[in-house]
Coordinates of C-alpha atoms in Angstrom, one line a residue:
M4 CA -77.9 -58.6 53.9
R5 CA -77.3 -60.9 56.8
P6 CA -75.1 -59.2 59.5
G7 CA -72.3 -61.4 60.9
L8 CA -71.2 -63.0 57.6
R9 CA -67.7 -62.5 56.2
L10 CA -67.4 -60.2 53.2
P11 CA -65.1 -61.8 50.5
G12 CA -62.2 -59.6 49.5
F13 CA -62.5 -57.0 52.3
A14 CA -59.1 -55.6 53.4
P15 CA -59.4 -53.0 56.2
P16 CA -55.6 -52.3 56.3
M17 CA -55.8 -50.6 52.9
M18 CA -57.8 -47.8 54.5
A19 CA -54.9 -46.6 56.7
Q20 CA -54.2 -43.5 54.5
I21 CA -57.3 -41.4 54.6
D22 CA -57.6 -38.1 52.8
V23 CA -59.5 -35.8 55.1
L24 CA -60.1 -33.3 52.4
E25 CA -61.7 -35.8 50.2
D26 CA -63.8 -37.0 53.0
A27 CA -65.0 -33.5 53.7
L28 CA -65.9 -33.0 50.0
R29 CA -67.7 -36.3 49.9
A30 CA -69.6 -35.4 53.1
A31 CA -70.8 -32.1 51.5
A32 CA -72.0 -34.0 48.4
L33 CA -73.8 -36.7 50.5
V34 CA -75.6 -34.0 52.6
A35 CA -76.7 -32.2 49.4
L36 CA -77.9 -35.5 48.1
D37 CA -79.8 -36.5 51.2
P38 CA -80.8 -33.6 53.5
G39 CA -81.9 -36.2 56.1
L40 CA -78.2 -36.5 57.1
G41 CA -78.6 -33.1 58.8
G42 CA -75.3 -31.5 57.9
I43 CA -71.6 -31.3 58.8
L44 CA -69.7 -30.3 61.9
L45 CA -66.4 -29.0 60.7
R46 CA -63.7 -28.4 63.3
A47 CA -61.2 -26.0 61.8
R48 CA -59.6 -22.7 62.5
V49 CA -60.0 -19.8 60.1
G50 CA -57.4 -20.3 57.3
E51 CA -56.8 -20.9 53.6
M52 CA -57.7 -24.5 53.7
R53 CA -61.1 -23.9 55.4
S54 CA -61.9 -21.0 53.0
L55 CA -61.2 -23.2 50.0
W56 CA -63.5 -26.0 51.4
E57 CA -66.2 -23.5 52.3
A58 CA -66.2 -22.1 48.7
R59 CA -66.6 -25.6 47.3
H60 CA -69.3 -26.4 49.9
R61 CA -71.3 -23.4 48.8
E62 CA -71.2 -24.7 45.2
I63 CA -72.7 -28.0 46.4
A64 CA -74.9 -27.1 49.3
P65 CA -78.7 -26.6 48.7
R66 CA -79.9 -23.0 48.2
P67 CA -80.6 -20.6 49.8
I68 CA -77.6 -20.3 52.1
R69 CA -77.8 -18.1 55.2
R70 CA -75.1 -17.4 57.8
V71 CA -76.2 -17.3 61.5
P72 CA -74.7 -14.2 63.3
P73 CA -73.0 -15.1 66.6
G74 CA -75.3 -14.5 69.6
I75 CA -78.4 -14.3 67.4
A76 CA -81.6 -13.5 69.2
D77 CA -84.6 -15.9 69.2
D78 CA -86.9 -13.6 67.3
R79 CA -84.3 -13.3 64.5
L80 CA -83.7 -17.0 64.3
L81 CA -87.3 -18.2 64.7
G82 CA -89.3 -15.1 63.8
G83 CA -91.3 -12.9 66.2
L84 CA -92.1 -9.4 67.1
D85 CA -90.2 -6.7 65.2
L86 CA -89.7 -4.1 68.0
A87 CA -88.7 -1.2 65.8
A88 CA -91.5 -1.7 63.3
T89 CA -94.0 -2.3 66.1
L90 CA -93.1 1.0 67.8
G91 CA -93.2 2.8 64.5
A92 CA -96.6 1.4 63.3
G93 CA -98.3 1.3 66.7
R94 CA -99.4 -2.3 66.1
P95 CA -97.7 -5.7 66.3
V96 CA -95.4 -6.4 63.3
I97 CA -94.2 -10.0 63.0
S98 CA -90.8 -10.7 61.3
T99 CA -89.7 -13.8 59.5
G100 CA -87.0 -15.9 61.2
L101 CA -83.8 -17.0 59.6
I102 CA -84.8 -20.6 59.7
A103 CA -88.0 -19.9 57.8
E104 CA -86.1 -17.9 55.3
V105 CA -83.7 -20.7 54.6
G106 CA -86.4 -23.4 54.2
R107 CA -84.9 -26.3 52.5
G108 CA -81.5 -24.5 52.1
T109 CA -78.4 -24.4 54.2
L110 CA -77.7 -22.7 57.5
I111 CA -74.1 -21.9 58.3
L112 CA -73.3 -21.5 62.0
P113 CA -69.8 -19.9 62.6
M114 CA -68.1 -20.3 66.0
A115 CA -70.4 -23.2 66.8
E116 CA -68.4 -23.9 70.0
R117 CA -69.7 -20.6 71.4
A118 CA -73.4 -21.2 70.4
S119 CA -75.7 -21.1 73.4
A120 CA -77.6 -24.2 74.4
G121 CA -80.8 -22.4 73.5
T122 CA -79.7 -21.5 69.9
A123 CA -78.4 -25.1 69.4
A124 CA -81.7 -26.5 70.7
R125 CA -83.8 -24.4 68.3
I126 CA -81.7 -25.3 65.3
A127 CA -81.9 -28.9 66.4
A128 CA -85.6 -28.7 66.6
A129 CA -85.8 -27.4 63.1
L130 CA -83.7 -30.3 61.9
D131 CA -86.0 -32.7 63.7
E132 CA -89.0 -31.4 61.8
G133 CA -87.5 -33.0 58.6
T134 CA -88.2 -30.0 56.4
G135 CA -85.0 -30.5 54.4
L136 CA -82.9 -27.9 56.3
T137 CA -79.1 -28.7 56.4
V138 CA -76.6 -27.1 58.7
L139 CA -72.9 -26.5 58.4
A140 CA -71.5 -25.9 62.0
L141 CA -68.0 -24.4 62.0
D142 CA -66.3 -25.3 65.3
E143 CA -63.3 -23.0 65.8
G144 CA -62.4 -24.2 69.3
I145 CA -58.8 -24.5 70.5
D146 CA -59.2 -26.5 73.6
V147 CA -60.7 -30.0 73.7
E148 CA -63.4 -28.6 76.0
E149 CA -64.6 -26.0 73.5
R150 CA -67.1 -28.0 71.5
C151 CA -70.3 -27.5 69.6
P152 CA -73.3 -28.2 71.9
A153 CA -74.2 -31.9 71.9
A154 CA -77.9 -31.2 71.1
L155 CA -76.8 -30.0 67.6
S156 CA -73.7 -32.1 66.9
D157 CA -75.6 -35.3 67.5
R158 CA -78.0 -34.3 64.7
L159 CA -75.2 -33.7 62.1
A160 CA -74.1 -36.9 60.4
F161 CA -70.6 -35.9 59.6
H162 CA -67.9 -34.6 62.0
I163 CA -64.8 -33.5 60.1
D164 CA -61.6 -32.3 61.8
F165 CA -59.1 -30.2 59.8
T166 CA -56.6 -30.1 62.7
G167 CA -53.2 -30.7 61.3
V168 CA -54.4 -30.9 57.7
E169 CA -52.1 -29.1 55.3
G170 CA -52.4 -28.3 51.7
R171 CA -53.3 -25.5 49.3
S172 CA -55.7 -27.3 46.9
L173 CA -58.7 -29.6 47.1
P174 CA -58.9 -33.0 45.4
D175 CA -61.2 -33.4 42.4
L176 CA -64.3 -35.5 43.3
P177 CA -66.5 -36.0 40.3
M178 CA -70.2 -36.0 41.1
D179 CA -73.5 -35.8 39.3
L180 CA -76.1 -35.0 42.0
D181 CA -79.1 -35.1 39.7
R182 CA -78.3 -38.6 38.5
A183 CA -77.5 -39.6 42.1
R184 CA -80.9 -38.4 43.4
A185 CA -82.6 -40.5 40.9
A186 CA -80.5 -43.5 41.8
L187 CA -81.1 -42.9 45.6
S188 CA -84.9 -42.8 45.1
A189 CA -84.8 -46.1 43.3
Q190 CA -82.8 -48.0 46.0
P191 CA -84.8 -50.7 47.7
A192 CA -85.1 -50.7 51.5
D193 CA -83.1 -53.3 53.5
P194 CA -84.2 -53.7 57.2
G195 CA -81.2 -55.9 58.0
A196 CA -78.8 -53.0 57.1
A197 CA -79.8 -51.0 60.1
E198 CA -79.0 -53.9 62.4
L199 CA -75.5 -54.1 60.8
F200 CA -74.6 -50.5 61.7
A201 CA -76.4 -50.7 65.0
S202 CA -74.1 -53.6 66.0
A203 CA -71.0 -51.7 65.0
A204 CA -72.2 -48.6 66.9
G205 CA -72.8 -50.6 70.0
A206 CA -69.3 -52.1 69.9
L207 CA -67.8 -48.6 69.5
G208 CA -69.6 -47.4 72.6
I209 CA -72.0 -45.0 70.7
A210 CA -75.1 -44.4 72.7
S211 CA -77.0 -42.3 70.2
L212 CA -79.5 -44.1 68.0
R213 CA -79.1 -41.4 65.3
A214 CA -75.5 -42.6 64.5
P215 CA -76.3 -46.0 62.9
L216 CA -79.3 -44.5 61.0
F217 CA -77.0 -41.7 59.7
A218 CA -74.4 -44.4 58.7
L219 CA -77.0 -46.4 56.9
A220 CA -78.3 -43.2 55.0
A221 CA -74.7 -42.2 54.2
A222 CA -73.9 -45.6 52.7
R223 CA -77.0 -45.5 50.6
A224 CA -76.3 -42.0 49.4
D225 CA -72.6 -42.9 48.7
A226 CA -73.7 -45.8 46.5
A227 CA -76.1 -43.5 44.7
L228 CA -73.4 -41.0 44.1
A229 CA -71.3 -43.7 42.4
G230 CA -74.3 -44.8 40.4
R231 CA -74.9 -48.1 42.1
A232 CA -78.2 -49.7 42.9
S233 CA -77.2 -50.6 46.5
F234 CA -74.3 -50.1 48.8
G235 CA -71.5 -52.6 49.2
E236 CA -68.3 -53.1 51.2
V237 CA -66.6 -49.9 50.2
E238 CA -69.6 -47.7 50.9
A239 CA -70.4 -49.4 54.2
A240 CA -66.8 -49.1 55.5
R241 CA -66.6 -45.4 54.4
A242 CA -69.9 -44.6 56.1
A243 CA -68.7 -46.3 59.3
R244 CA -65.5 -44.3 59.1
L245 CA -67.2 -40.9 58.5
V246 CA -70.2 -41.3 60.8
L247 CA -69.3 -43.8 63.5
G248 CA -65.5 -43.0 63.8
P249 CA -65.7 -39.5 65.2
R250 CA -68.4 -40.6 67.7
A251 CA -66.6 -43.7 69.1
T252 CA -66.1 -43.7 72.8
Q253 CA -64.3 -47.0 73.0
M254 CA -62.3 -49.3 70.7
P255 CA -62.6 -53.1 71.0
E256 CA -59.3 -54.8 70.9
V257 CA -58.3 -56.7 67.8
D258 CA -58.5 -60.5 68.0
M259 CA -55.0 -61.3 66.8
E260 CA -55.8 -64.9 66.1
D261 CA -58.5 -63.9 63.7
A262 CA -56.4 -61.1 62.3
D263 CA -53.6 -63.5 61.3
E264 CA -56.0 -65.7 59.3
P265 CA -56.0 -64.9 55.6
P266 CA -59.3 -63.7 54.2
P267 CA -61.4 -66.4 52.6
P268 CA -61.3 -66.5 48.8
P269 CA -64.0 -64.5 47.1
D270 CA -67.2 -66.2 46.1
P271 CA -68.3 -66.2 42.5
P272 CA -70.8 -63.4 41.8
Q273 CA -74.4 -64.4 41.9
D274 CA -77.0 -63.6 39.3
G275 CA -77.8 -59.9 39.4
Q276 CA -74.7 -59.0 41.3
Q277 CA -71.7 -57.3 39.6
E278 CA -68.1 -58.0 40.3
G279 CA -65.8 -55.6 42.0
G280 CA -67.9 -54.8 45.0
Q281 CA -70.7 -53.3 42.9
G282 CA -73.4 -55.2 44.7
Q283 CA -74.5 -54.8 48.3
G284 CA -72.6 -57.8 49.5
E285 CA -72.5 -59.2 53.0
V286 CA -70.8 -57.0 55.7
A287 CA -70.0 -57.9 59.3
P288 CA -70.0 -55.4 62.1
D289 CA -66.3 -56.3 63.0
Q290 CA -65.3 -55.3 59.4
L291 CA -66.9 -51.8 60.0
I292 CA -65.0 -51.5 63.3
E293 CA -61.8 -52.3 61.5
A294 CA -62.6 -49.6 59.0
V295 CA -63.0 -47.1 61.8
R296 CA -59.8 -48.4 63.5
A297 CA -57.7 -48.0 60.4
S298 CA -58.8 -44.4 59.9
L299 CA -58.1 -43.1 63.4
P300 CA -54.8 -41.5 64.3
P301 CA -52.7 -43.4 67.0
E302 CA -53.4 -40.6 69.6
V303 CA -57.1 -41.0 69.1
L304 CA -56.9 -44.7 69.5
A305 CA -55.0 -44.3 72.7
R306 CA -57.6 -41.9 74.0
L307 CA -60.4 -44.3 73.2
R308 CA -58.7 -47.1 75.0
T309 CA -58.8 -45.0 78.2
A310 CA -62.1 -43.4 77.6
S311 CA -63.8 -45.3 80.4
L312 CA -62.0 -43.0 82.9
R313 CA -64.3 -40.2 81.8
T314 CA -67.1 -41.6 83.9
A315 CA -66.5 -40.1 87.3
A316 CA -68.0 -41.5 90.5
G317 CA -70.6 -39.7 92.5
G318 CA -73.4 -39.2 89.9
R319 CA -74.2 -35.7 88.8
S320 CA -71.4 -33.8 90.5
G321 CA -69.4 -33.1 87.3
A322 CA -66.4 -30.9 87.5
G323 CA -66.4 -27.6 85.7
A324 CA -70.2 -27.5 85.4
L325 CA -72.1 -24.4 84.3
Q326 CA -73.8 -22.4 86.9
S327 CA -76.4 -19.5 86.6
S328 CA -75.3 -16.0 87.3
G329 CA -77.2 -12.7 87.2
R330 CA -74.3 -10.3 86.4
R331 CA -71.4 -12.1 84.8
G332 CA -70.6 -14.9 82.4
R333 CA -71.9 -15.8 79.0
P334 CA -75.4 -14.4 78.1
A335 CA -78.1 -17.1 78.4
G336 CA -81.3 -15.4 77.6
V337 CA -83.7 -13.4 79.7
R338 CA -86.5 -14.1 82.2
R339 CA -89.1 -12.2 84.2
G340 CA -87.6 -10.5 87.2
D341 CA -87.7 -7.7 89.7
P342 CA -85.8 -4.5 88.9
R343 CA -85.0 -4.0 92.5
G344 CA -83.1 -7.3 92.6
P345 CA -79.4 -8.0 91.9
D346 CA -80.0 -8.9 88.3
R347 CA -79.6 -6.4 85.5
V348 CA -82.6 -5.3 83.6
D349 CA -82.7 -6.0 79.8
L350 CA -84.2 -2.9 78.4
V351 CA -84.7 -4.2 74.9
A352 CA -86.4 -7.4 76.0
T353 CA -88.6 -5.4 78.4
L354 CA -89.8 -3.0 75.6
R355 CA -90.3 -6.0 73.3
T356 CA -92.5 -7.6 75.9
A357 CA -94.6 -4.5 76.5
A358 CA -94.9 -3.4 72.8
P359 CA -97.9 -5.7 71.8
W360 CA -99.9 -4.4 74.8
Q361 CA -99.7 -0.7 74.0
P362 CA -102.9 -0.3 72.0
L363 CA -104.9 -2.1 74.7
R364 CA -103.3 -0.2 77.5
R365 CA -103.9 3.2 75.9
S366 CA -107.5 2.4 75.2
L367 CA -108.1 1.4 78.8
A368 CA -106.4 4.5 80.2
P369 CA -108.7 7.4 81.3
E370 CA -106.6 9.8 79.3
P371 CA -104.3 8.4 76.5
P372 CA -100.8 8.9 77.7
D373 CA -98.0 10.1 75.5
H374 CA -95.4 7.8 77.1
F375 CA -94.7 4.1 76.7
I376 CA -96.7 2.0 79.3
V377 CA -94.6 -0.6 81.1
T378 CA -95.9 -2.8 83.9
Q379 CA -94.2 -5.0 86.5
D380 CA -95.0 -8.1 84.4
D381 CA -93.0 -6.7 81.4
I382 CA -89.7 -6.4 83.3
R383 CA -87.1 -8.8 81.9
V384 CA -83.7 -9.4 83.5
R385 CA -80.6 -10.9 81.9
R386 CA -79.4 -14.4 82.6
H387 CA -75.8 -15.5 82.4
V388 CA -73.9 -18.7 82.8
E389 CA -70.3 -19.1 83.9
T390 CA -68.1 -22.1 84.2
R391 CA -67.3 -23.3 87.8
E392 CA -63.7 -23.5 88.7
R393 CA -62.2 -26.9 89.4
L394 CA -59.7 -28.1 92.0
A395 CA -57.6 -31.2 91.5
I396 CA -56.5 -32.5 94.9
F397 CA -53.4 -34.7 94.6
V398 CA -53.0 -37.1 97.5
V399 CA -49.6 -38.8 97.2
D400 CA -48.4 -41.7 99.2
A401 CA -44.9 -40.5 100.1
S402 CA -43.9 -43.5 102.2
G403 CA -41.8 -46.5 101.4
S404 CA -38.8 -47.1 99.1
A405 CA -40.6 -45.8 96.0
A406 CA -41.7 -42.6 97.6
M407 CA -39.3 -40.3 95.9
A408 CA -40.3 -41.7 92.4
R409 CA -44.0 -41.3 93.1
L410 CA -43.5 -37.7 94.5
G411 CA -41.4 -36.8 91.5
E412 CA -44.0 -38.0 89.0
A413 CA -46.8 -36.2 91.0
K414 CA -44.7 -33.0 90.9
G415 CA -44.5 -33.3 87.2
A416 CA -48.2 -34.0 86.8
V417 CA -49.1 -30.9 89.0
E418 CA -46.8 -28.7 86.9
L419 CA -48.3 -30.0 83.6
M420 CA -51.8 -29.3 84.8
L421 CA -50.9 -25.8 86.1
A422 CA -49.4 -25.0 82.7
E423 CA -52.9 -25.3 81.2
A424 CA -54.8 -24.0 84.2
Y425 CA -55.4 -20.6 82.5
V426 CA -57.5 -22.4 79.8
G427 CA -59.5 -24.8 82.0
R428 CA -59.8 -22.5 85.1
D429 CA -58.3 -25.3 87.1
Q430 CA -56.5 -25.2 90.5
V431 CA -54.4 -27.8 92.1
A432 CA -53.5 -28.8 95.6
L433 CA -51.0 -31.4 96.9
I434 CA -51.3 -33.5 100.1
A435 CA -48.3 -35.7 101.1
V436 CA -49.1 -38.9 103.1
R437 CA -46.0 -39.9 105.2
G438 CA -44.9 -40.4 108.8
R439 CA -47.7 -40.0 111.4
A440 CA -50.1 -37.7 109.6
A441 CA -50.8 -36.1 106.2
E442 CA -49.4 -32.7 105.3
L443 CA -50.8 -30.1 103.0
L444 CA -47.7 -29.2 100.9
L445 CA -49.5 -27.0 98.4
P446 CA -52.8 -25.1 99.1
P447 CA -55.1 -24.6 96.1
T448 CA -53.3 -22.4 93.5
R449 CA -52.8 -21.7 89.8
S450 CA -49.4 -20.1 90.3
L451 CA -46.8 -22.2 88.5
V452 CA -44.0 -20.2 90.0
Q453 CA -45.3 -20.8 93.5
T454 CA -45.8 -24.5 92.8
K455 CA -42.2 -25.0 91.6
R456 CA -40.9 -23.2 94.6
R457 CA -43.0 -25.2 97.1
L458 CA -42.3 -28.5 95.4
A459 CA -38.6 -28.0 95.0
A460 CA -37.8 -30.6 97.7
L461 CA -40.6 -33.0 98.4
P462 CA -40.0 -35.0 101.6
G463 CA -40.5 -38.8 101.6
G464 CA -40.2 -41.9 103.8
G465 CA -41.9 -43.1 107.0
G466 CA -45.3 -44.7 107.6
T467 CA -48.4 -44.6 105.5
P468 CA -51.3 -42.7 107.2
L469 CA -53.7 -43.0 104.3
A470 CA -56.7 -42.3 106.6
S471 CA -55.3 -38.9 107.6
G472 CA -54.6 -38.1 103.9
L473 CA -58.2 -38.9 102.8
E474 CA -59.7 -36.9 105.7
A475 CA -57.5 -33.9 104.8
A476 CA -58.6 -34.3 101.1
L477 CA -62.3 -34.4 102.2
A478 CA -61.9 -31.2 104.3
L479 CA -60.2 -29.5 101.4
A480 CA -63.0 -30.6 99.0
E481 CA -65.7 -29.3 101.3
R482 CA -64.1 -25.9 101.6
A483 CA -63.7 -25.8 97.8
R484 CA -67.4 -26.5 97.3
R485 CA -68.4 -23.8 99.7
R486 CA -66.4 -21.4 97.5
G487 CA -68.2 -22.6 94.4
T488 CA -65.4 -24.8 93.1
D489 CA -65.8 -28.4 92.0
P490 CA -63.2 -30.8 93.5
V491 CA -61.8 -34.0 92.2
L492 CA -59.4 -36.3 94.0
V493 CA -56.3 -37.9 92.5
L494 CA -54.8 -40.5 94.9
L495 CA -51.4 -42.1 94.2
T496 CA -50.8 -45.1 96.4
D497 CA -50.5 -48.9 96.6
G498 CA -53.3 -49.0 99.2
R499 CA -51.3 -50.5 102.0
A500 CA -51.8 -48.2 105.0
N501 CA -50.0 -49.0 108.2
V502 CA -50.7 -45.9 110.4
A503 CA -54.2 -45.4 112.0
R504 CA -56.0 -42.1 112.3
D505 CA -54.7 -41.5 115.8
G506 CA -51.1 -42.1 114.7
R507 CA -50.8 -45.6 116.1
E508 CA -49.0 -48.2 113.9
G509 CA -50.8 -51.4 112.9
R510 CA -52.2 -52.5 109.5
A511 CA -55.5 -53.8 110.8
A512 CA -56.5 -50.5 112.5
A513 CA -55.0 -48.4 109.7
R514 CA -57.1 -50.4 107.1
E515 CA -60.3 -49.9 109.0
D516 CA -59.7 -46.1 109.4
T517 CA -58.7 -45.8 105.7
L518 CA -61.9 -47.6 104.5
A519 CA -64.0 -45.4 106.8
A520 CA -62.4 -42.2 105.4
A521 CA -62.9 -43.6 101.8
R522 CA -66.6 -44.2 102.5
A523 CA -66.9 -40.6 103.8
L524 CA -65.5 -39.4 100.5
R525 CA -68.0 -41.5 98.6
A526 CA -70.9 -40.2 100.7
A527 CA -69.8 -36.7 99.9
S528 CA -69.8 -37.5 96.2
V529 CA -66.2 -36.4 95.6
P530 CA -65.2 -37.8 92.2
G531 CA -61.8 -39.2 91.9
V532 CA -59.3 -41.7 90.5
L533 CA -56.9 -44.0 92.4
I534 CA -53.7 -44.6 90.6
D535 CA -52.0 -47.8 91.8
T536 CA -48.3 -47.1 91.7
S537 CA -47.1 -50.5 93.0
A538 CA -45.0 -52.8 90.8
R539 CA -48.1 -55.1 90.4
P540 CA -51.7 -54.2 90.8
Q541 CA -52.7 -54.6 94.5
A542 CA -56.1 -55.9 95.7
S543 CA -55.9 -53.5 98.6
A544 CA -55.7 -50.5 96.2
A545 CA -58.7 -51.8 94.2
A546 CA -60.7 -52.3 97.4
L547 CA -59.9 -48.8 98.5
A548 CA -60.9 -47.4 95.1
E549 CA -64.2 -49.2 95.4
A550 CA -64.9 -47.8 98.9
M551 CA -64.1 -44.3 97.6
G552 CA -66.4 -44.7 94.6
A553 CA -63.3 -43.8 92.5
R554 CA -61.9 -45.1 89.3
Y555 CA -59.1 -47.6 89.7
L556 CA -56.1 -47.2 87.4
P557 CA -53.1 -49.5 87.8
L558 CA -50.0 -47.7 86.6
P559 CA -47.0 -49.5 87.9
R560 CA -44.8 -47.3 85.7
A561 CA -46.8 -44.1 86.0
D562 CA -45.2 -41.1 84.5
A563 CA -46.2 -37.4 84.9
R564 CA -48.0 -37.3 81.5
G565 CA -49.9 -40.5 82.3
I566 CA -51.0 -39.2 85.7
Q567 CA -52.1 -35.9 84.1
R568 CA -54.2 -37.7 81.5
A569 CA -55.9 -39.8 84.1
A570 CA -56.7 -36.7 86.2
E571 CA -58.0 -34.7 83.3
A572 CA -60.1 -37.7 82.2
V573 CA -61.9 -37.7 85.5
M574 CA -62.2 -33.9 85.5
A575 CA -63.6 -33.8 82.0
R576 CA -66.8 -31.8 81.7

């Protein structure tokens, strides 16, 4: 295969109607055929459709099959000291872990979105060993932020989403796995095929090197499932759709000039190559991208076109990050600690640590004690993690003739974000920039009732004291950080300030003060986005965004929903 050549007869638009259920069944068959694909991440709520698919998956998946209990302890997952048996026998008793019990079988992980980072890392490490273990991760998350840990999802070739899928029966997908395994083992290696999928993955913004390797393995297994000696256009496009599509972070635009050109006529089949796409053929990366594009819903394509907003300025200060806690939040393991400290003692972990040392400690004691001997080094305390709260600071330029329109859209965006604040633990604040100085119209809050009352009549008109607004936003962001909240700035303006910090009018002084305030925000690593609301994108707004270290988004016709999406993209965890 030579990447970059046109494939005769390839027609991506025919792939617009994709059967998600058939894809899910095919993914299960491909994983059973090639355990090197890792497994499947299925995003679906509990229901009849998922139950039917799980039953079919159990028929196909390698045996044995074990279900991982939520919140499983490390000793049950990996094996380790059996505390009850050890205490009863008076000697260390080692138990077999769930991963060892499964061996080359299948591990089912329910509620994968709630799996701890440690559990995901341990299962991922078992997949990396290449023992033939496969995983079915069931993601039951509701919100977009509830996701399976990346350490595990990156190692599962197929990501299937049942959201919005309806039906009461599964399609019939004929398969002969024994024959397919023989065909797969007889397939020749093709070094150029990996370059093909790597080029397509790079164009789709996929950073993981596992993705193109998974796509190549899926195409080979798919061809073997159909009884073919090598994969061709259909298998390559399907592998790109199943493996690369869910991982895409950007979508290259279509070259309309090339799209209007009719496909070249098919070449006559060469010796040893069958007609009808039976041979491997010659596939180009742009054809795989078109296969991915044709399979994605319009809302996903729209999200990918604005995915660059998810990179917030300021480096590591991500909003909504996890922070350690000793007494509240989600359990995150145990560590050595002092019982006199603020952390809670984990009694079971303490006894488990002390149990192996009991025979030695009893033998060294002058008189063998009747009680369990625990030392300071045995004490284990609980660790928890909790999600930090986030604060979206809206700074709205309320001056000029378009002030009322901008304020109205900002009001709508604030109310939309507050409507979902109970899920994301978000707060919002609103600063109006008008007249001689900025004004804090809405202190940080989650109350939608209070917001609607305070924003009922937003004032507008007057000068543009942008420097004052940015300074007020910086002060608010610093106060939020002292309370453990992550701030993000959303600035709606055309960037043309005309009132200086001290209230004097004059564009030159106002511009210098505004840039100085913007550089202070950048130095404080406050992530943000500047939404240019002028009729045409302004160079002054772009320069201000660069000084702030913020994302620049020209939205001449910005509406409330667009502003909300831009803010949430910057605030994304």
